[in-house]
PDB file of N, CA and C in Angstrom:
ATOM      1  N   TRP F   1     -24.479  20.717  51.055  1.00  0.00           N
ATOM      2  CA  TRP F   1     -23.803  19.500  51.466  1.00  0.00           C
ATOM      3  C   TRP F   1     -23.106  18.818  50.299  1.00  0.00           C
ATOM      4  N   GLN F   2     -23.703  18.937  49.128  1.00  0.00           N
ATOM      5  CA  GLN F   2     -23.089  18.313  47.960  1.00  0.00           C
ATOM      6  C   GLN F   2     -21.758  18.981  47.605  1.00  0.00           C
ATOM      7  N   GLN F   3     -21.705  20.294  47.753  1.00  0.00           N
ATOM      8  CA  GLN F   3     -20.444  20.998  47.479  1.00  0.00           C
ATOM      9  C   GLN F   3     -19.372  20.605  48.490  1.00  0.00           C
ATOM     10  N   ALA F   4     -19.782  20.410  49.734  1.00  0.00           N
ATOM     11  CA  ALA F   4     -18.829  19.980  50.755  1.00  0.00           C
ATOM     12  C   ALA F   4     -18.242  18.621  50.389  1.00  0.00           C
ATOM     13  N   LEU F   5     -19.085  17.715  49.918  1.00  0.00           N
ATOM     14  CA  LEU F   5     -18.595  16.392  49.508  1.00  0.00           C
ATOM     15  C   LEU F   5     -17.684  16.483  48.295  1.00  0.00           C
ATOM     16  N   GLN F   6     -18.070  17.328  47.354  1.00  0.00           N
ATOM     17  CA  GLN F   6     -17.232  17.497  46.164  1.00  0.00           C
ATOM     18  C   GLN F   6     -15.848  18.011  46.537  1.00  0.00           C
ATOM     19  N   LEU F   7     -15.806  18.986  47.439  1.00  0.00           N
ATOM     20  CA  LEU F   7     -14.512  19.522  47.872  1.00  0.00           C
ATOM     21  C   LEU F   7     -13.701  18.480  48.622  1.00  0.00           C
ATOM     22  N   LEU F   8     -14.368  17.708  49.457  1.00  0.00           N
ATOM     23  CA  LEU F   8     -13.669  16.664  50.216  1.00  0.00           C
ATOM     24  C   LEU F   8     -13.055  15.642  49.260  1.00  0.00           C
ATOM     25  N   HIS F   9     -13.798  15.245  48.242  1.00  0.00           N
ATOM     26  CA  HIS F   9     -13.280  14.270  47.293  1.00  0.00           C
ATOM     27  C   HIS F   9     -12.260  14.885  46.328  1.00  0.00           C
ATOM     28  N   LYS F  10     -12.384  16.169  46.064  1.00  0.00           N
ATOM     29  CA  LYS F  10     -11.392  16.863  45.233  1.00  0.00           C
ATOM     30  C   LYS F  10     -10.033  16.900  45.933  1.00  0.00           C
ATOM     31  N   MET F  11     -10.072  16.927  47.253  1.00  0.00           N
ATOM     32  CA  MET F  11      -8.821  16.933  48.017  1.00  0.00           C
ATOM     33  C   MET F  11      -7.983  15.701  47.700  1.00  0.00           C
ATOM     34  N   VAL F  12      -8.634  14.563  47.531  1.00  0.00           N
ATOM     35  CA  VAL F  12      -7.916  13.334  47.184  1.00  0.00           C
ATOM     36  C   VAL F  12      -7.272  13.491  45.815  1.00  0.00           C
ATOM     37  N   HIS F  13      -8.058  13.977  44.867  1.00  0.00           N
ATOM     38  CA  HIS F  13      -7.557  14.174  43.504  1.00  0.00           C
ATOM     39  C   HIS F  13      -6.369  15.131  43.491  1.00  0.00           C
ATOM     40  N   ASP F  14      -6.448  16.186  44.305  1.00  0.00           N
ATOM     41  CA  ASP F  14      -5.383  17.190  44.348  1.00  0.00           C
ATOM     42  C   ASP F  14      -4.264  16.835  45.321  1.00  0.00           C
ATOM     43  N   GLN F  15      -4.343  15.649  45.894  1.00  0.00           N
ATOM     44  CA  GLN F  15      -3.347  15.143  46.842  1.00  0.00           C
ATOM     45  C   GLN F  15      -3.178  16.051  48.053  1.00  0.00           C
ATOM     46  N   VAL F  16      -4.317  16.550  48.553  1.00  0.00           N
ATOM     47  CA  VAL F  16      -4.342  17.353  49.764  1.00  0.00           C
ATOM     48  C   VAL F  16      -4.846  16.450  50.886  1.00  0.00           C
ATOM     49  N   GLU F  17      -4.141  16.446  51.987  1.00  0.00           N
ATOM     50  CA  GLU F  17      -4.506  15.575  53.100  1.00  0.00           C
ATOM     51  C   GLU F  17      -5.861  15.961  53.695  1.00  0.00           C
ATOM     52  N   ARG F  18      -6.726  14.985  53.834  1.00  0.00           N
ATOM     53  CA  ARG F  18      -8.006  15.205  54.505  1.00  0.00           C
ATOM     54  C   ARG F  18      -7.790  14.951  55.990  1.00  0.00           C
ATOM     55  N   THR F  19      -8.259  15.863  56.799  1.00  0.00           N
ATOM     56  CA  THR F  19      -8.036  15.795  58.235  1.00  0.00           C
ATOM     57  C   THR F  19      -9.363  15.657  58.975  1.00  0.00           C
ATOM     58  N   THR F  20      -9.262  15.513  60.271  1.00  0.00           N
ATOM     59  CA  THR F  20     -10.461  15.466  61.112  1.00  0.00           C
ATOM     60  C   THR F  20     -11.300  16.716  60.883  1.00  0.00           C
ATOM     61  N   ILE F  21     -10.659  17.853  60.784  1.00  0.00           N
ATOM     62  CA  ILE F  21     -11.372  19.122  60.614  1.00  0.00           C
ATOM     63  C   ILE F  21     -12.128  19.156  59.289  1.00  0.00           C
ATOM     64  N   THR F  22     -11.501  18.719  58.214  1.00  0.00           N
ATOM     65  CA  THR F  22     -12.175  18.766  56.918  1.00  0.00           C
ATOM     66  C   THR F  22     -13.329  17.764  56.870  1.00  0.00           C
ATOM     67  N   TYR F  23     -13.107  16.589  57.429  1.00  0.00           N
ATOM     68  CA  TYR F  23     -14.197  15.613  57.496  1.00  0.00           C
ATOM     69  C   TYR F  23     -15.341  16.137  58.362  1.00  0.00           C
ATOM     70  N   ASN F  24     -15.007  16.711  59.519  1.00  0.00           N
ATOM     71  CA  ASN F  24     -16.057  17.221  60.409  1.00  0.00           C
ATOM     72  C   ASN F  24     -16.904  18.279  59.724  1.00  0.00           C
ATOM     73  N   ALA F  25     -16.271  19.116  58.938  1.00  0.00           N
ATOM     74  CA  ALA F  25     -17.015  20.149  58.210  1.00  0.00           C
ATOM     75  C   ALA F  25     -17.994  19.505  57.224  1.00  0.00           C
ATOM     76  N   ALA F  26     -17.538  18.483  56.523  1.00  0.00           N
ATOM     77  CA  ALA F  26     -18.404  17.807  55.560  1.00  0.00           C
ATOM     78  C   ALA F  26     -19.527  17.039  56.263  1.00  0.00           C
ATOM     79  N   VAL F  27     -19.197  16.360  57.369  1.00  0.00           N
ATOM     80  CA  VAL F  27     -20.216  15.628  58.141  1.00  0.00           C
ATOM     81  C   VAL F  27     -21.272  16.603  58.648  1.00  0.00           C
ATOM     82  N   SER F  28     -20.823  17.728  59.160  1.00  0.00           N
ATOM     83  CA  SER F  28     -21.730  18.744  59.678  1.00  0.00           C
ATOM     84  C   SER F  28     -22.641  19.292  58.576  1.00  0.00           C
ATOM     85  N   ALA F  29     -22.074  19.561  57.412  1.00  0.00           N
ATOM     86  CA  ALA F  29     -22.872  20.063  56.286  1.00  0.00           C
ATOM     87  C   ALA F  29     -23.952  19.052  55.895  1.00  0.00           C
ATOM     88  N   CYS F  30     -23.589  17.779  55.863  1.00  0.00           N
ATOM     89  CA  CYS F  30     -24.570  16.738  55.536  1.00  0.00           C
ATOM     90  C   CYS F  30     -25.658  16.681  56.603  1.00  0.00           C
ATOM     91  N   GLY F  31     -25.236  16.710  57.854  1.00  0.00           N
ATOM     92  CA  GLY F  31     -26.189  16.627  58.952  1.00  0.00           C
ATOM     93  C   GLY F  31     -27.169  17.776  58.972  1.00  0.00           C
ATOM     94  N   LYS F  32     -26.696  18.979  58.704  1.00  0.00           N
ATOM     95  CA  LYS F  32     -27.564  20.155  58.712  1.00  0.00           C
ATOM     96  C   LYS F  32     -28.614  20.105  57.611  1.00  0.00           C
ATOM     97  N   CYS F  33     -28.319  19.353  56.570  1.00  0.00           N
ATOM     98  CA  CYS F  33     -29.273  19.231  55.456  1.00  0.00           C
ATOM     99  C   CYS F  33     -30.083  17.941  55.542  1.00  0.00           C
ATOM    100  N   GLY F  34     -29.991  17.249  56.678  1.00  0.00           N
ATOM    101  CA  GLY F  34     -30.778  16.034  56.869  1.00  0.00           C
ATOM    102  C   GLY F  34     -30.244  14.813  56.145  1.00  0.00           C
ATOM    103  N   GLN F  35     -29.032  14.884  55.670  1.00  0.00           N
ATOM    104  CA  GLN F  35     -28.425  13.778  54.928  1.00  0.00           C
ATOM    105  C   GLN F  35     -27.694  12.844  55.904  1.00  0.00           C
ATOM    106  N   TRP F  36     -28.467  12.167  56.755  1.00  0.00           N
ATOM    107  CA  TRP F  36     -27.874  11.347  57.807  1.00  0.00           C
ATOM    108  C   TRP F  36     -27.112  10.148  57.255  1.00  0.00           C
ATOM    109  N   ARG F  37     -27.589   9.573  56.181  1.00  0.00           N
ATOM    110  CA  ARG F  37     -26.870   8.420  55.596  1.00  0.00           C
ATOM    111  C   ARG F  37     -25.479   8.836  55.121  1.00  0.00           C
ATOM    112  N   GLN F  38     -25.431   9.996  54.486  1.00  0.00           N
ATOM    113  CA  GLN F  38     -24.146  10.495  53.992  1.00  0.00           C
ATOM    114  C   GLN F  38     -23.219  10.854  55.156  1.00  0.00           C
ATOM    115  N   ALA F  39     -23.780  11.454  56.207  1.00  0.00           N
ATOM    116  CA  ALA F  39     -22.977  11.792  57.389  1.00  0.00           C
ATOM    117  C   ALA F  39     -22.381  10.529  58.000  1.00  0.00           C
ATOM    118  N   LEU F  40     -23.189   9.489  58.118  1.00  0.00           N
ATOM    119  CA  LEU F  40     -22.707   8.222  58.670  1.00  0.00           C
ATOM    120  C   LEU F  40     -21.666   7.596  57.760  1.00  0.00           C
ATOM    121  N   GLN F  41     -21.882   7.672  56.463  1.00  0.00           N
ATOM    122  CA  GLN F  41     -20.911   7.130  55.510  1.00  0.00           C
ATOM    123  C   GLN F  41     -19.559   7.831  55.649  1.00  0.00           C
ATOM    124  N   LEU F  42     -19.592   9.142  55.843  1.00  0.00           N
ATOM    125  CA  LEU F  42     -18.335   9.876  56.026  1.00  0.00           C
ATOM    126  C   LEU F  42     -17.625   9.453  57.306  1.00  0.00           C
ATOM    127  N   LEU F  43     -18.391   9.209  58.359  1.00  0.00           N
ATOM    128  CA  LEU F  43     -17.786   8.713  59.600  1.00  0.00           C
ATOM    129  C   LEU F  43     -17.060   7.402  59.335  1.00  0.00           C
ATOM    130  N   ARG F  44     -17.695   6.506  58.608  1.00  0.00           N
ATOM    131  CA  ARG F  44     -17.071   5.219  58.284  1.00  0.00           C
ATOM    132  C   ARG F  44     -15.871   5.400  57.356  1.00  0.00           C
ATOM    133  N   GLU F  45     -15.978   6.345  56.443  1.00  0.00           N
ATOM    134  CA  GLU F  45     -14.879   6.628  55.515  1.00  0.00           C
ATOM    135  C   GLU F  45     -13.654   7.136  56.268  1.00  0.00           C
ATOM    136  N   MET F  46     -13.888   7.887  57.322  1.00  0.00           N
ATOM    137  CA  MET F  46     -12.767   8.383  58.131  1.00  0.00           C
ATOM    138  C   MET F  46     -11.947   7.221  58.675  1.00  0.00           C
ATOM    139  N   ALA F  47     -12.622   6.195  59.163  1.00  0.00           N
ATOM    140  CA  ALA F  47     -11.918   5.029  59.696  1.00  0.00           C
ATOM    141  C   ALA F  47     -11.122   4.339  58.597  1.00  0.00           C
ATOM    142  N   THR F  48     -11.729   4.206  57.432  1.00  0.00           N
ATOM    143  CA  THR F  48     -11.046   3.582  56.299  1.00  0.00           C
ATOM    144  C   THR F  48      -9.811   4.379  55.901  1.00  0.00           C
ATOM    145  N   ASP F  49      -9.935   5.704  55.929  1.00  0.00           N
ATOM    146  CA  ASP F  49      -8.823   6.587  55.544  1.00  0.00           C
ATOM    147  C   ASP F  49      -7.846   6.837  56.687  1.00  0.00           C
ATOM    148  N   ARG F  50      -8.116   6.205  57.836  1.00  0.00           N
ATOM    149  CA  ARG F  50      -7.277   6.356  59.033  1.00  0.00           C
ATOM    150  C   ARG F  50      -7.190   7.814  59.499  1.00  0.00           C
ATOM    151  N   VAL F  51      -8.335   8.488  59.405  1.00  0.00           N
ATOM    152  CA  VAL F  51      -8.448   9.855  59.918  1.00  0.00           C
ATOM    153  C   VAL F  51      -9.162   9.756  61.265  1.00  0.00           C
ATOM    154  N   ARG F  52      -8.603  10.376  62.261  1.00  0.00           N
ATOM    155  CA  ARG F  52      -9.145  10.289  63.612  1.00  0.00           C
ATOM    156  C   ARG F  52     -10.495  10.996  63.695  1.00  0.00           C
ATOM    157  N   HIS F  53     -11.474  10.314  64.255  1.00  0.00           N
ATOM    158  CA  HIS F  53     -12.761  10.948  64.519  1.00  0.00           C
ATOM    159  C   HIS F  53     -12.793  11.360  65.980  1.00  0.00           C
ATOM    160  N   ASP F  54     -13.607  12.344  66.290  1.00  0.00           N
ATOM    161  CA  ASP F  54     -13.649  12.861  67.652  1.00  0.00           C
ATOM    162  C   ASP F  54     -15.093  13.122  68.070  1.00  0.00           C
ATOM    163  N   ALA F  55     -15.263  13.728  69.219  1.00  0.00           N
ATOM    164  CA  ALA F  55     -16.609  14.007  69.729  1.00  0.00           C
ATOM    165  C   ALA F  55     -17.384  14.908  68.772  1.00  0.00           C
ATOM    166  N   ILE F  56     -16.698  15.807  68.098  1.00  0.00           N
ATOM    167  CA  ILE F  56     -17.363  16.698  67.143  1.00  0.00           C
ATOM    168  C   ILE F  56     -17.931  15.890  65.980  1.00  0.00           C
ATOM    169  N   THR F  57     -17.166  14.931  65.491  1.00  0.00           N
ATOM    170  CA  THR F  57     -17.627  14.075  64.403  1.00  0.00           C
ATOM    171  C   THR F  57     -18.896  13.335  64.813  1.00  0.00           C
ATOM    172  N   TYR F  58     -18.812  12.682  65.962  1.00  0.00           N
ATOM    173  CA  TYR F  58     -19.964  11.906  66.432  1.00  0.00           C
ATOM    174  C   TYR F  58     -21.163  12.802  66.726  1.00  0.00           C
ATOM    175  N   SER F  59     -20.916  13.970  67.300  1.00  0.00           N
ATOM    176  CA  SER F  59     -22.018  14.895  67.587  1.00  0.00           C
ATOM    177  C   SER F  59     -22.747  15.298  66.308  1.00  0.00           C
ATOM    178  N   ALA F  60     -21.988  15.534  65.258  1.00  0.00           N
ATOM    179  CA  ALA F  60     -22.598  15.925  63.979  1.00  0.00           C
ATOM    180  C   ALA F  60     -23.449  14.794  63.412  1.00  0.00           C
ATOM    181  N   VAL F  61     -22.965  13.559  63.520  1.00  0.00           N
ATOM    182  CA  VAL F  61     -23.738  12.431  63.006  1.00  0.00           C
ATOM    183  C   VAL F  61     -24.978  12.200  63.871  1.00  0.00           C
ATOM    184  N   VAL F  62     -24.802  12.241  65.194  1.00  0.00           N
ATOM    185  CA  VAL F  62     -25.946  12.060  66.090  1.00  0.00           C
ATOM    186  C   VAL F  62     -26.978  13.156  65.843  1.00  0.00           C
ATOM    187  N   SER F  63     -26.533  14.375  65.623  1.00  0.00           N
ATOM    188  CA  SER F  63     -27.455  15.474  65.321  1.00  0.00           C
ATOM    189  C   SER F  63     -28.218  15.228  64.028  1.00  0.00           C
ATOM    190  N   SER F  64     -27.554  14.615  63.055  1.00  0.00           N
ATOM    191  CA  SER F  64     -28.254  14.299  61.804  1.00  0.00           C
ATOM    192  C   SER F  64     -29.340  13.251  62.048  1.00  0.00           C
ATOM    193  N   PHE F  65     -29.093  12.320  62.954  1.00  0.00           N
ATOM    194  CA  PHE F  65     -30.121  11.344  63.328  1.00  0.00           C
ATOM    195  C   PHE F  65     -31.272  12.035  64.051  1.00  0.00           C
ATOM    196  N   GLU F  66     -30.926  12.978  64.909  1.00  0.00           N
ATOM    197  CA  GLU F  66     -31.941  13.711  65.668  1.00  0.00           C
ATOM    198  C   GLU F  66     -32.933  14.384  64.729  1.00  0.00           C
ATOM    199  N   LYS F  67     -32.436  14.999  63.677  1.00  0.00           N
ATOM    200  CA  LYS F  67     -33.299  15.719  62.736  1.00  0.00           C
ATOM    201  C   LYS F  67     -34.340  14.804  62.095  1.00  0.00           C
ATOM    202  N   ARG F  68     -34.058  13.520  62.051  1.00  0.00           N
ATOM    203  CA  ARG F  68     -34.970  12.547  61.439  1.00  0.00           C
ATOM    204  C   ARG F  68     -35.686  11.677  62.478  1.00  0.00           C
ATOM    205  N   GLY F  69     -35.436  11.941  63.757  1.00  0.00           N
ATOM    206  CA  GLY F  69     -36.081  11.157  64.811  1.00  0.00           C
ATOM    207  C   GLY F  69     -35.570   9.733  64.903  1.00  0.00           C
ATOM    208  N   LEU F  70     -34.332   9.532  64.506  1.00  0.00           N
ATOM    209  CA  LEU F  70     -33.727   8.192  64.490  1.00  0.00           C
ATOM    210  C   LEU F  70     -32.998   7.933  65.812  1.00  0.00           C
ATOM    211  N   TRP F  71     -33.772   7.578  66.838  1.00  0.00           N
ATOM    212  CA  TRP F  71     -33.202   7.438  68.169  1.00  0.00           C
ATOM    213  C   TRP F  71     -32.324   6.195  68.309  1.00  0.00           C
ATOM    214  N   LEU F  72     -32.678   5.085  67.653  1.00  0.00           N
ATOM    215  CA  LEU F  72     -31.891   3.865  67.802  1.00  0.00           C
ATOM    216  C   LEU F  72     -30.486   4.005  67.209  1.00  0.00           C
ATOM    217  N   PRO F  73     -30.343   4.519  65.990  1.00  0.00           N
ATOM    218  CA  PRO F  73     -28.984   4.739  65.480  1.00  0.00           C
ATOM    219  C   PRO F  73     -28.195   5.727  66.345  1.00  0.00           C
ATOM    220  N   ALA F  74     -28.884   6.728  66.899  1.00  0.00           N
ATOM    221  CA  ALA F  74     -28.205   7.682  67.779  1.00  0.00           C
ATOM    222  C   ALA F  74     -27.654   6.969  69.003  1.00  0.00           C
ATOM    223  N   LEU F  75     -28.454   6.102  69.619  1.00  0.00           N
ATOM    224  CA  LEU F  75     -27.988   5.340  70.776  1.00  0.00           C
ATOM    225  C   LEU F  75     -26.860   4.387  70.406  1.00  0.00           C
ATOM    226  N   ASN F  76     -26.960   3.783  69.229  1.00  0.00           N
ATOM    227  CA  ASN F  76     -25.882   2.891  68.777  1.00  0.00           C
ATOM    228  C   ASN F  76     -24.557   3.636  68.633  1.00  0.00           C
ATOM    229  N   LEU F  77     -24.632   4.871  68.144  1.00  0.00           N
ATOM    230  CA  LEU F  77     -23.399   5.659  68.021  1.00  0.00           C
ATOM    231  C   LEU F  77     -22.840   6.028  69.387  1.00  0.00           C
ATOM    232  N   LEU F  78     -23.709   6.291  70.348  1.00  0.00           N
ATOM    233  CA  LEU F  78     -23.225   6.566  71.711  1.00  0.00           C
ATOM    234  C   LEU F  78     -22.480   5.363  72.269  1.00  0.00           C
ATOM    235  N   HIS F  79     -23.004   4.168  72.013  1.00  0.00           N
ATOM    236  CA  HIS F  79     -22.317   2.948  72.455  1.00  0.00           C
ATOM    237  C   HIS F  79     -20.986   2.783  71.724  1.00  0.00           C
ATOM    238  N   GLU F  80     -20.985   3.074  70.446  1.00  0.00           N
ATOM    239  CA  GLU F  80     -19.748   2.989  69.663  1.00  0.00           C
ATOM    240  C   GLU F  80     -18.700   3.955  70.205  1.00  0.00           C
ATOM    241  N   MET F  81     -19.139   5.160  70.529  1.00  0.00           N
ATOM    242  CA  MET F  81     -18.220   6.150  71.102  1.00  0.00           C
ATOM    243  C   MET F  81     -17.593   5.608  72.382  1.00  0.00           C
ATOM    244  N   SER F  82     -18.419   5.028  73.218  1.00  0.00           N
ATOM    245  CA  SER F  82     -17.936   4.474  74.479  1.00  0.00           C
ATOM    246  C   SER F  82     -16.929   3.355  74.224  1.00  0.00           C
ATOM    247  N   ASP F  83     -17.257   2.476  73.292  1.00  0.00           N
ATOM    248  CA  ASP F  83     -16.356   1.366  72.955  1.00  0.00           C
ATOM    249  C   ASP F  83     -15.009   1.858  72.446  1.00  0.00           C
ATOM    250  N   LEU F  84     -15.015   2.994  71.751  1.00  0.00           N
ATOM    251  CA  LEU F  84     -13.781   3.543  71.174  1.00  0.00           C
ATOM    252  C   LEU F  84     -13.123   4.582  72.079  1.00  0.00           C
ATOM    253  N   SER F  85     -13.672   4.737  73.287  1.00  0.00           N
ATOM    254  CA  SER F  85     -13.145   5.704  74.260  1.00  0.00           C
ATOM    255  C   SER F  85     -13.163   7.136  73.736  1.00  0.00           C
ATOM    256  N   VAL F  86     -14.209   7.462  72.985  1.00  0.00           N
ATOM    257  CA  VAL F  86     -14.417   8.833  72.529  1.00  0.00           C
ATOM    258  C   VAL F  86     -15.414   9.460  73.497  1.00  0.00           C
ATOM    259  N   ASP F  87     -14.989  10.504  74.175  1.00  0.00           N
ATOM    260  CA  ASP F  87     -15.858  11.159  75.148  1.00  0.00           C
ATOM    261  C   ASP F  87     -16.834  12.084  74.448  1.00  0.00           C
ATOM    262  N   GLY F  88     -18.114  11.881  74.734  1.00  0.00           N
ATOM    263  CA  GLY F  88     -19.129  12.772  74.208  1.00  0.00           C
ATOM    264  C   GLY F  88     -19.201  14.042  75.032  1.00  0.00           C
ATOM    265  N   ASP F  89     -19.937  15.002  74.539  1.00  0.00           N
ATOM    266  CA  ASP F  89     -20.137  16.243  75.277  1.00  0.00           C
ATOM    267  C   ASP F  89     -21.634  16.506  75.379  1.00  0.00           C
ATOM    268  N   SER F  90     -21.988  17.641  75.918  1.00  0.00           N
ATOM    269  CA  SER F  90     -23.413  17.938  76.114  1.00  0.00           C
ATOM    270  C   SER F  90     -24.165  17.984  74.795  1.00  0.00           C
ATOM    271  N   VAL F  91     -23.521  18.409  73.728  1.00  0.00           N
ATOM    272  CA  VAL F  91     -24.168  18.458  72.425  1.00  0.00           C
ATOM    273  C   VAL F  91     -24.511  17.051  71.946  1.00  0.00           C
ATOM    274  N   THR F  92     -23.574  16.138  72.106  1.00  0.00           N
ATOM    275  CA  THR F  92     -23.786  14.761  71.681  1.00  0.00           C
ATOM    276  C   THR F  92     -24.974  14.139  72.412  1.00  0.00           C
ATOM    277  N   TYR F  93     -24.954  14.263  73.732  1.00  0.00           N
ATOM    278  CA  TYR F  93     -25.996  13.630  74.524  1.00  0.00           C
ATOM    279  C   TYR F  93     -27.350  14.319  74.356  1.00  0.00           C
ATOM    280  N   SER F  94     -27.353  15.623  74.209  1.00  0.00           N
ATOM    281  CA  SER F  94     -28.617  16.344  73.986  1.00  0.00           C
ATOM    282  C   SER F  94     -29.258  15.908  72.673  1.00  0.00           C
ATOM    283  N   ALA F  95     -28.445  15.759  71.635  1.00  0.00           N
ATOM    284  CA  ALA F  95     -28.977  15.338  70.342  1.00  0.00           C
ATOM    285  C   ALA F  95     -29.522  13.914  70.425  1.00  0.00           C
ATOM    286  N   ALA F  96     -28.821  13.041  71.144  1.00  0.00           N
ATOM    287  CA  ALA F  96     -29.287  11.659  71.280  1.00  0.00           C
ATOM    288  C   ALA F  96     -30.594  11.595  72.043  1.00  0.00           C
ATOM    289  N   VAL F  97     -30.708  12.370  73.114  1.00  0.00           N
ATOM    290  CA  VAL F  97     -31.938  12.394  73.921  1.00  0.00           C
ATOM    291  C   VAL F  97     -33.096  12.954  73.093  1.00  0.00           C
ATOM    292  N   SER F  98     -32.811  13.964  72.282  1.00  0.00           N
ATOM    293  CA  SER F  98     -33.867  14.602  71.479  1.00  0.00           C
ATOM    294  C   SER F  98     -34.337  13.721  70.327  1.00  0.00           C
ATOM    295  N   ALA F  99     -33.478  12.802  69.891  1.00  0.00           N
ATOM    296  CA  ALA F  99     -33.839  11.923  68.767  1.00  0.00           C
ATOM    297  C   ALA F  99     -34.996  11.035  69.164  1.00  0.00           C
TER     298      ALA F  99
END
């Protein structure tokens, strides 16, 4: 996950556009390693950088919460998705229920 973050931040230095896909890859890498705080921070960074987040982004963050049993933050993200008209999928909801 640390290498994923380094590459994501190197993109800025090298003036390479960071996209939803590159952010999702980094969020997913953080989530798979239990780094839920970092995954959430990247989600927030996407908004700051005006990079569109999608169901895949949210699913990765919710999954990172699931790994730690953090059901309340998972539910909060589901509400946020709804407020932003981001449609979840079965992966998103399964991870939230499992948290």
